[in-house]
C-alpha angles and dihedrals in degrees: 000000000000136000134177127185129197109239099175147341144193109213091186091060097031091238128142132184126202142176126205152157140229126204118195111193127208110282141197133009129282087230095060097046093232100100137116108185097198139097116238120195129186135186120196146173125215141187131198130193122193116219108178110291089350132079123194120200138188131188139181130187150160123240127203115205122194120217107277135217112217132166106289099021151319131314122211110232120231138194107248136183127227136199132181146167135200143187121208125192121197112222090177134335091279102040127056129175116222133201119178138177117200132183123189120182125236107305095195135026107275095009119118124246119262118240120168145164119226125194125179150105137275114214121193108196093161134041093247103030138076127192118201127198116180143156122218128206122198116232099182137042090254093058126082113260090235139000136194116204122196113170146157123210123194112214123206 
């Protein structure tokens, strides 16, 4: 679950500031070996600057990871920082290309940090809705090798 709220803007400079949160719920099943039975929460701040057809964005946050039960044992949760940057290119008012780099620190004691590259598109078929399709590529041992993102965001 993800939410981001506009906290300010400067139309003259094309700059916007936002704050948000992410909730990652326990996933998987102990029987399949793909589970992490822990809640992970994150608070973040972000900034965007419009430069013609392009928008550049930066974000930073702090993530709180509960202790996790995984096949073979327990993982001790840690507080970890995150930082990211993105470039968006408007093809037309309804279609935007997105490239993003994200780094999240070690979520658990002894587990590698997660760094990944995301590339995709945002499509806005409705005035208050946004569909995202993206592929992610892991850059560190702690990141998934690949990721497919299909999402819908309601804007208000």
